PDB file of C-alpha atoms and ligand atoms in Angstrom:
ATOM      1  CA  UNK A  67     179.324 -85.778 -46.679  1.00  0.00           C
ATOM      2  CA  UNK A  68     179.613 -88.905 -48.758  1.00  0.00           C
ATOM      3  CA  UNK A  69     180.620 -91.848 -46.620  1.00  0.00           C
ATOM      4  CA  UNK A  70     180.545 -94.296 -49.505  1.00  0.00           C
ATOM      5  CA  UNK A  71     178.014 -96.549 -51.133  1.00  0.00           C
ATOM      6  CA  UNK A  72     175.863 -99.432 -50.063  1.00  0.00           C
ATOM      7  CA  UNK A  73     175.003-102.076 -52.654  1.00  0.00           C
ATOM      8  CA  UNK A  74     171.441-103.302 -52.292  1.00  0.00           C
ATOM      9  CA  UNK A  75     170.541-106.506 -54.137  1.00  0.00           C
ATOM     10  CA  UNK A  76     166.776-106.791 -53.759  1.00  0.00           C
ATOM     11  CA  UNK A  77     163.964-107.446 -56.219  1.00  0.00           C
ATOM     12  CA  UNK A  78     161.407-105.252 -54.452  1.00  0.00           C
ATOM     13  CA  UNK A  79     161.559-101.709 -55.809  1.00  0.00           C
ATOM     14  CA  UNK A  80     159.814-100.270 -52.764  1.00  0.00           C
ATOM     15  CA  UNK A  81     162.544-101.436 -50.382  1.00  0.00           C
ATOM     16  CA  UNK A  82     165.103 -99.714 -52.572  1.00  0.00           C
ATOM     17  CA  UNK A  83     163.155 -96.480 -52.447  1.00  0.00           C
ATOM     18  CA  UNK A  84     162.730 -96.610 -48.691  1.00  0.00           C
ATOM     19  CA  UNK A  85     166.384 -97.359 -48.035  1.00  0.00           C
ATOM     20  CA  UNK A  86     167.680 -94.786 -50.498  1.00  0.00           C
ATOM     21  CA  UNK A  87     166.012 -91.960 -48.613  1.00  0.00           C
ATOM     22  CA  UNK A  88     167.124 -93.041 -45.178  1.00  0.00           C
ATOM     23  CA  UNK A  89     170.671 -93.990 -46.084  1.00  0.00           C
ATOM     24  CA  UNK A  90     171.208 -90.749 -47.986  1.00  0.00           C
ATOM     25  CA  UNK A  91     170.220 -88.822 -44.919  1.00  0.00           C
ATOM     26  CA  UNK A  92     173.051 -90.669 -43.160  1.00  0.00           C
ATOM     27  CA  UNK A  93     175.539 -89.796 -45.865  1.00  0.00           C
ATOM     28  CA  UNK A  94     175.548 -93.113 -47.739  1.00  0.00           C
ATOM     29  CA  UNK A  95     174.696 -93.617 -51.377  1.00  0.00           C
ATOM     30  CA  UNK A  96     172.474 -96.578 -52.242  1.00  0.00           C
ATOM     31  CA  UNK A  97     173.145 -98.503 -55.427  1.00  0.00           C
ATOM     32  CA  UNK A  98     170.176-100.752 -56.094  1.00  0.00           C
ATOM     33  CA  UNK A  99     170.272-103.853 -58.313  1.00  0.00           C
ATOM     34  CA  UNK A 100     167.178-106.009 -58.769  1.00  0.00           C
ATOM     35  CA  UNK A 101     168.832-109.348 -59.530  1.00  0.00           C
ATOM     36  CA  UNK A 102     171.769-111.283 -58.180  1.00  0.00           C
ATOM     37  CA  UNK A 103     173.441-111.390 -61.567  1.00  0.00           C
ATOM     38  CA  UNK A 104     173.336-107.594 -61.874  1.00  0.00           C
ATOM     39  CA  UNK A 105     174.475-107.237 -58.273  1.00  0.00           C
ATOM     40  CA  UNK A 106     177.548-109.378 -58.852  1.00  0.00           C
ATOM     41  CA  UNK A 107     178.391-107.477 -62.016  1.00  0.00           C
ATOM     42  CA  UNK A 108     178.055-104.205 -60.145  1.00  0.00           C
ATOM     43  CA  UNK A 109     180.352-105.491 -57.430  1.00  0.00           C
ATOM     44  CA  UNK A 110     183.071-106.080 -59.981  1.00  0.00           C
ATOM     45  CA  UNK A 111     182.952-102.503 -61.190  1.00  0.00           C
ATOM     46  CA  UNK A 112     182.481-100.622 -57.926  1.00  0.00           C
ATOM     47  CA  UNK A 113     183.658-100.861 -54.347  1.00  0.00           C
ATOM     48  CA  UNK A 114     180.724-100.477 -52.003  1.00  0.00           C
ATOM     49  CA  UNK A 115     181.278-100.516 -48.233  1.00  0.00           C
ATOM     50  CA  UNK A 116     178.725-103.199 -47.608  1.00  0.00           C
ATOM     51  CA  UNK A 117     176.263-105.425 -49.476  1.00  0.00           C
ATOM     52  CA  UNK A 118     172.615-105.732 -48.397  1.00  0.00           C
ATOM     53  CA  UNK A 119     171.456-108.967 -49.906  1.00  0.00           C
ATOM     54  CA  UNK A 120     167.903-110.270 -50.183  1.00  0.00           C
ATOM     55  CA  UNK A 121     167.693-114.004 -49.574  1.00  0.00           C
ATOM     56  CA  UNK A 122     164.769-114.618 -51.931  1.00  0.00           C
ATOM     57  CA  UNK A 123     165.555-113.348 -55.375  1.00  0.00           C
ATOM     58  CA  UNK A 124     164.338-114.531 -58.734  1.00  0.00           C
ATOM     59  CA  UNK A 125     167.078-116.416 -60.541  1.00  0.00           C
ATOM     60  CA  UNK A 126     170.201-116.828 -58.478  1.00  0.00           C
ATOM     61  CA  UNK A 127     169.189-116.728 -54.792  1.00  0.00           C
ATOM     62  CA  UNK A 128     170.867-114.912 -51.938  1.00  0.00           C
ATOM     63  CA  UNK A 129     172.663-117.981 -50.631  1.00  0.00           C
ATOM     64  CA  UNK A 130     174.396-118.589 -53.933  1.00  0.00           C
ATOM     65  CA  UNK A 131     175.216-114.911 -54.365  1.00  0.00           C
ATOM     66  CA  UNK A 132     176.700-114.677 -50.895  1.00  0.00           C
ATOM     67  CA  UNK A 133     178.903-117.686 -51.571  1.00  0.00           C
ATOM     68  CA  UNK A 134     180.113-116.127 -54.790  1.00  0.00           C
ATOM     69  CA  UNK A 135     180.882-112.833 -53.075  1.00  0.00           C
ATOM     70  CA  UNK A 136     182.778-114.680 -50.351  1.00  0.00           C
ATOM     71  CA  UNK A 137     184.745-116.533 -52.977  1.00  0.00           C
ATOM     72  CA  UNK A 138     186.509-113.337 -53.877  1.00  0.00           C
ATOM     73  CA  UNK A 139     185.933-110.684 -51.262  1.00  0.00           C
ATOM     74  CA  UNK A 140     185.770-109.933 -47.559  1.00  0.00           C
ATOM     75  CA  UNK A 141     183.197-107.190 -48.041  1.00  0.00           C
ATOM     76  CA  UNK A 142     180.602-107.215 -45.233  1.00  0.00           C
ATOM     77  CA  UNK A 143     177.282-108.790 -46.260  1.00  0.00           C
ATOM     78  CA  UNK A 144     173.999-108.297 -44.422  1.00  0.00           C
ATOM     79  CA  UNK A 145     171.227-110.672 -45.446  1.00  0.00           C
ATOM     80  CA  UNK A 146     167.618-109.532 -45.699  1.00  0.00           C
ATOM     81  CA  UNK A 147     165.351-112.451 -44.896  1.00  0.00           C
ATOM     82  CA  UNK A 148     161.598-112.792 -45.044  1.00  0.00           C
ATOM     83  CA  UNK A 149     161.023-115.140 -42.132  1.00  0.00           C
ATOM     84  CA  UNK A 150     162.676-116.018 -38.857  1.00  0.00           C
ATOM     85  CA  UNK A 151     162.982-119.606 -39.983  1.00  0.00           C
ATOM     86  CA  UNK A 152     165.227-118.541 -42.813  1.00  0.00           C
ATOM     87  CA  UNK A 153     167.816-117.377 -40.327  1.00  0.00           C
ATOM     88  CA  UNK A 154     168.508-120.983 -39.407  1.00  0.00           C
ATOM     89  CA  UNK A 155     169.068-121.661 -43.057  1.00  0.00           C
ATOM     90  CA  UNK A 156     171.575-118.858 -43.429  1.00  0.00           C
ATOM     91  CA  UNK A 157     173.476-119.783 -40.313  1.00  0.00           C
ATOM     92  CA  UNK A 158     173.253-123.492 -40.990  1.00  0.00           C
ATOM     93  CA  UNK A 159     174.660-123.067 -44.455  1.00  0.00           C
ATOM     94  CA  UNK A 160     177.634-121.120 -43.214  1.00  0.00           C
ATOM     95  CA  UNK A 161     177.559-118.892 -46.223  1.00  0.00           C
ATOM     96  CA  UNK A 162     179.650-116.222 -44.567  1.00  0.00           C
ATOM     97  CA  UNK A 163     177.141-113.408 -44.089  1.00  0.00           C
ATOM     98  CA  UNK A 164     178.118-110.902 -41.390  1.00  0.00           C
ATOM     99  CA  UNK A 165     174.639-110.186 -40.122  1.00  0.00           C
ATOM    100  CA  UNK A 166     170.980-110.397 -41.089  1.00  0.00           C
ATOM    101  CA  UNK A 167     167.674-108.621 -40.548  1.00  0.00           C
ATOM    102  CA  UNK A 168     164.199-110.088 -40.803  1.00  0.00           C
ATOM    103  CA  UNK A 169     161.547-108.399 -42.916  1.00  0.00           C
ATOM    104  CA  UNK A 170     159.724-106.251 -42.208  1.00  0.00           C
ATOM    105  CA  UNK A 171     162.626-104.285 -40.785  1.00  0.00           C
ATOM    106  CA  UNK A 172     162.864-100.574 -40.175  1.00  0.00           C
ATOM    107  CA  UNK A 173     165.329 -98.608 -42.255  1.00  0.00           C
ATOM    108  CA  UNK A 174     166.672 -97.163 -39.035  1.00  0.00           C
ATOM    109  CA  UNK A 175     167.446-100.640 -37.727  1.00  0.00           C
ATOM    110  CA  UNK A 176     169.238-101.526 -40.923  1.00  0.00           C
ATOM    111  CA  UNK A 177     171.311 -98.338 -40.808  1.00  0.00           C
ATOM    112  CA  UNK A 178     172.369 -99.277 -37.272  1.00  0.00           C
ATOM    113  CA  UNK A 179     173.367-102.770 -38.430  1.00  0.00           C
ATOM    114  CA  UNK A 180     175.345-101.353 -41.327  1.00  0.00           C
ATOM    115  CA  UNK A 181     177.224 -98.993 -39.036  1.00  0.00           C
ATOM    116  CA  UNK A 182     177.994-101.824 -36.601  1.00  0.00           C
ATOM    117  CA  UNK A 183     179.280-104.074 -39.361  1.00  0.00           C
ATOM    118  CA  UNK A 184     181.438-101.278 -40.763  1.00  0.00           C
ATOM    119  CA  UNK A 185     182.840-100.550 -37.310  1.00  0.00           C
ATOM    120  CA  UNK A 186     183.774-104.181 -36.859  1.00  0.00           C
ATOM    121  CA  UNK A 187     185.533-104.415 -40.187  1.00  0.00           C
ATOM    122  CA  UNK A 188     187.341-101.137 -39.488  1.00  0.00           C
ATOM    123  CA  UNK A 189     188.480-102.458 -36.097  1.00  0.00           C
ATOM    124  CA  UNK A 190     189.976-105.458 -37.813  1.00  0.00           C
ATOM    125  CA  UNK A 191     192.101-103.229 -39.999  1.00  0.00           C
ATOM    126  CA  UNK A 192     193.106-100.905 -37.148  1.00  0.00           C
ATOM    127  CA  UNK A 193     194.140-103.758 -34.899  1.00  0.00           C
ATOM    128  CA  UNK A 194     196.280-105.363 -37.511  1.00  0.00           C
ATOM    129  CA  UNK A 195     198.417-107.971 -35.926  1.00  0.00           C
ATOM    130  CA  UNK A 196     200.605-110.857 -36.949  1.00  0.00           C
ATOM    131  CA  UNK A 197     201.022-114.247 -35.350  1.00  0.00           C
ATOM    132  CA  UNK A 198     203.732-116.679 -36.358  1.00  0.00           C
ATOM    133  CA  UNK A 199     203.060-120.395 -36.363  1.00  0.00           C
ATOM    134  CA  UNK A 200     205.623-122.900 -37.605  1.00  0.00           C
ATOM    135  CA  UNK A 201     207.176-120.313 -39.892  1.00  0.00           C
ATOM    136  CA  UNK A 202     203.812-119.215 -41.289  1.00  0.00           C
ATOM    137  CA  UNK A 203     202.593-115.666 -40.755  1.00  0.00           C
ATOM    138  CA  UNK A 204     198.937-115.077 -39.977  1.00  0.00           C
ATOM    139  CA  UNK A 205     198.056-111.482 -40.904  1.00  0.00           C
ATOM    140  CA  UNK A 206     194.876-110.131 -39.312  1.00  0.00           C
ATOM    141  CA  UNK A 207     194.865-106.995 -41.468  1.00  0.00           C
ATOM    142  CA  UNK A 208     194.939-108.723 -44.816  1.00  0.00           C
ATOM    143  CA  UNK A 209     193.234-111.783 -43.358  1.00  0.00           C
ATOM    144  CA  UNK A 210     195.648-114.027 -45.127  1.00  0.00           C
ATOM    145  CA  UNK A 211     198.200-116.627 -44.148  1.00  0.00           C
ATOM    146  CA  UNK A 212     201.668-116.605 -45.634  1.00  0.00           C
ATOM    147  CA  UNK A 213     203.779-119.739 -45.825  1.00  0.00           C
ATOM    148  CA  UNK A 214     207.555-119.539 -45.268  1.00  0.00           C
ATOM    149  CA  UNK A 215     207.824-119.475 -49.050  1.00  0.00           C
ATOM    150  CA  UNK A 216     205.141-119.371 -51.690  1.00  0.00           C
ATOM    151  CA  UNK A 217     201.869-117.610 -52.255  1.00  0.00           C
ATOM    152  CA  UNK A 218     199.644-116.321 -49.429  1.00  0.00           C
ATOM    153  CA  UNK A 219     196.523-118.331 -48.677  1.00  0.00           C
ATOM    154  CA  UNK A 220     193.187-116.627 -48.010  1.00  0.00           C
ATOM    155  CA  UNK A 221     190.867-118.789 -45.934  1.00  0.00           C
ATOM    156  CA  UNK A 222     187.161-117.955 -45.764  1.00  0.00           C
ATOM    157  CA  UNK A 223     186.094-115.428 -43.134  1.00  0.00           C
ATOM    158  CA  UNK A 224     185.099-118.029 -40.552  1.00  0.00           C
ATOM    159  CA  UNK A 225     188.100-120.226 -41.220  1.00  0.00           C
ATOM    160  CA  UNK A 226     190.339-117.250 -40.661  1.00  0.00           C
ATOM    161  CA  UNK A 227     188.608-116.266 -37.421  1.00  0.00           C
ATOM    162  CA  UNK A 228     188.937-119.825 -36.185  1.00  0.00           C
ATOM    163  CA  UNK A 229     192.615-120.031 -37.081  1.00  0.00           C
ATOM    164  CA  UNK A 230     193.255-116.684 -35.449  1.00  0.00           C
ATOM    165  CA  UNK A 231     191.535-117.769 -32.258  1.00  0.00           C
ATOM    166  CA  UNK A 232     193.596-120.949 -32.047  1.00  0.00           C
ATOM    167  CA  UNK A 233     196.847-119.172 -32.891  1.00  0.00           C
ATOM    168  CA  UNK A 234     196.131-116.393 -30.432  1.00  0.00           C
ATOM    169  CA  UNK A 235     195.800-119.072 -27.733  1.00  0.00           C
ATOM    170  CA  UNK A 236     198.807-121.099 -28.771  1.00  0.00           C
ATOM    171  CA  UNK A 237     199.586-123.911 -26.368  1.00  0.00           C
ATOM    172  CA  UNK A 238     196.089-124.020 -24.886  1.00  0.00           C
ATOM    173  CA  UNK A 239     193.579-126.751 -25.529  1.00  0.00           C
ATOM    174  CA  UNK A 240     190.309-125.149 -26.594  1.00  0.00           C
ATOM    175  CA  UNK A 241     187.039-127.015 -26.383  1.00  0.00           C
ATOM    176  CA  UNK A 242     184.590-127.039 -29.274  1.00  0.00           C
ATOM    177  CA  UNK A 243     182.094-125.107 -27.156  1.00  0.00           C
ATOM    178  CA  UNK A 244     184.696-122.460 -26.332  1.00  0.00           C
ATOM    179  CA  UNK A 245     185.605-122.145 -29.986  1.00  0.00           C
ATOM    180  CA  UNK A 246     181.965-121.887 -31.051  1.00  0.00           C
ATOM    181  CA  UNK A 247     181.308-119.146 -28.575  1.00  0.00           C
ATOM    182  CA  UNK A 248     184.413-117.165 -29.462  1.00  0.00           C
ATOM    183  CA  UNK A 249     184.301-117.519 -33.228  1.00  0.00           C
ATOM    184  CA  UNK A 250     180.620-117.881 -34.046  1.00  0.00           C
ATOM    185  CA  UNK A 251     179.169-115.869 -31.180  1.00  0.00           C
ATOM    186  CA  UNK A 252     177.062-116.906 -28.214  1.00  0.00           C
ATOM    187  CA  UNK A 253     173.860-116.783 -30.244  1.00  0.00           C
ATOM    188  CA  UNK A 254     175.060-119.282 -32.765  1.00  0.00           C
ATOM    189  CA  UNK A 255     172.601-122.179 -32.858  1.00  0.00           C
ATOM    190  CA  UNK A 256     174.870-124.566 -34.677  1.00  0.00           C
ATOM    191  CA  UNK A 257     176.364-127.749 -33.478  1.00  0.00           C
ATOM    192  CA  UNK A 258     179.936-128.238 -32.410  1.00  0.00           C
ATOM    193  CA  UNK A 259     180.394-130.324 -35.547  1.00  0.00           C
ATOM    194  CA  UNK A 260     180.639-127.003 -37.366  1.00  0.00           C
ATOM    195  CA  UNK A 261     183.999-126.545 -35.677  1.00  0.00           C
ATOM    196  CA  UNK A 262     185.239-129.927 -36.916  1.00  0.00           C
ATOM    197  CA  UNK A 263     184.215-129.131 -40.471  1.00  0.00           C
ATOM    198  CA  UNK A 264     186.084-125.837 -40.444  1.00  0.00           C
ATOM    199  CA  UNK A 265     189.166-127.401 -38.864  1.00  0.00           C
ATOM    200  CA  UNK A 266     189.213-129.985 -41.628  1.00  0.00           C
ATOM    201  CA  UNK A 267     189.069-127.217 -44.238  1.00  0.00           C
ATOM    202  CA  UNK A 268     191.893-125.331 -42.562  1.00  0.00           C
ATOM    203  CA  UNK A 269     194.096-128.401 -42.437  1.00  0.00           C
ATOM    204  CA  UNK A 270     193.496-128.960 -46.119  1.00  0.00           C
ATOM    205  CA  UNK A 271     194.345-125.375 -47.053  1.00  0.00           C
ATOM    206  CA  UNK A 272     197.201-124.865 -44.602  1.00  0.00           C
ATOM    207  CA  UNK A 273     199.049-128.131 -44.393  1.00  0.00           C
ATOM    208  CA  UNK A 274     202.075-126.554 -42.723  1.00  0.00           C
ATOM    209  CA  UNK A 275     200.177-125.313 -39.698  1.00  0.00           C
ATOM    210  CA  UNK A 276     199.911-128.011 -37.049  1.00  0.00           C
ATOM    211  CA  UNK A 277     196.391-128.012 -35.605  1.00  0.00           C
ATOM    212  CA  UNK A 278     196.304-130.810 -33.111  1.00  0.00           C
ATOM    213  CA  UNK A 279     193.175-132.759 -32.160  1.00  0.00           C
ATOM    214  CA  UNK A 280     192.961-133.363 -28.433  1.00  0.00           C
ATOM    215  CA  UNK A 281     190.615-136.322 -28.154  1.00  0.00           C
ATOM    216  CA  UNK A 282     187.520-135.781 -26.100  1.00  0.00           C
ATOM    217  CA  UNK A 283     188.314-132.101 -25.638  1.00  0.00           C
ATOM    218  CA  UNK A 284     188.979-130.016 -28.708  1.00  0.00           C
ATOM    219  CA  UNK A 285     191.886-128.495 -30.572  1.00  0.00           C
ATOM    220  CA  UNK A 286     195.218-126.867 -29.999  1.00  0.00           C
ATOM    221  CA  UNK A 287     198.014-125.201 -31.879  1.00  0.00           C
ATOM    222  CA  UNK A 288     201.278-126.050 -30.147  1.00  0.00           C
ATOM    223  CA  UNK A 289     203.193-123.177 -28.597  1.00  0.00           C
ATOM    224  CA  UNK A 290     206.656-122.389 -29.904  1.00  0.00           C
TER     225      UNK A 290
HETATM  226 CA1   CA B  96     162.713-110.849 -52.593  1.00  0.00          CA
END
């Protein structure tokens, strides 16, 4: 059974060979590109289920590639990093990766991560819901926000999750720590300032949605 393809962007041939065997056994096809430029081109022509992206690539590096992918797509991205310390870099940069593994990783572990990421993105589609705020419609299936009139806006993945969390708790004041835990996950090492930065971006992109600052506490979207 063919479950779909996995796009691997990785300059080490041997990793491609190892993953091809294991993923094929699981019913996935592996498409392997050795450079970021080729990977991005491939992504424009095909629709893989997930991208496995090496952080250290010759030429355009994984951080830049991930940003470019995020600029146009919600496809899940799993970063392949060489050292634990690089994880901080990925998370700190907020480049929008869905998960990461540290080399050397086992192919089996990576398959498990891929399945988990695919399950999560499938859940998002299955649980499609809409929340109305000030005449705007927030659509969890399309992950876009539609103004009362005009073109839909597509925030980045994290911006959307943040907006959704606030809108889903309309009327409640949410602390930065609460927001971090809910949106970024308990294992997120970032600072609460991350929340402020994303709120600022949301306000810029979605001027019609009133996100209120509650001084000394956090943020709130007014009920009603
Ligand atoms: Ca590499």
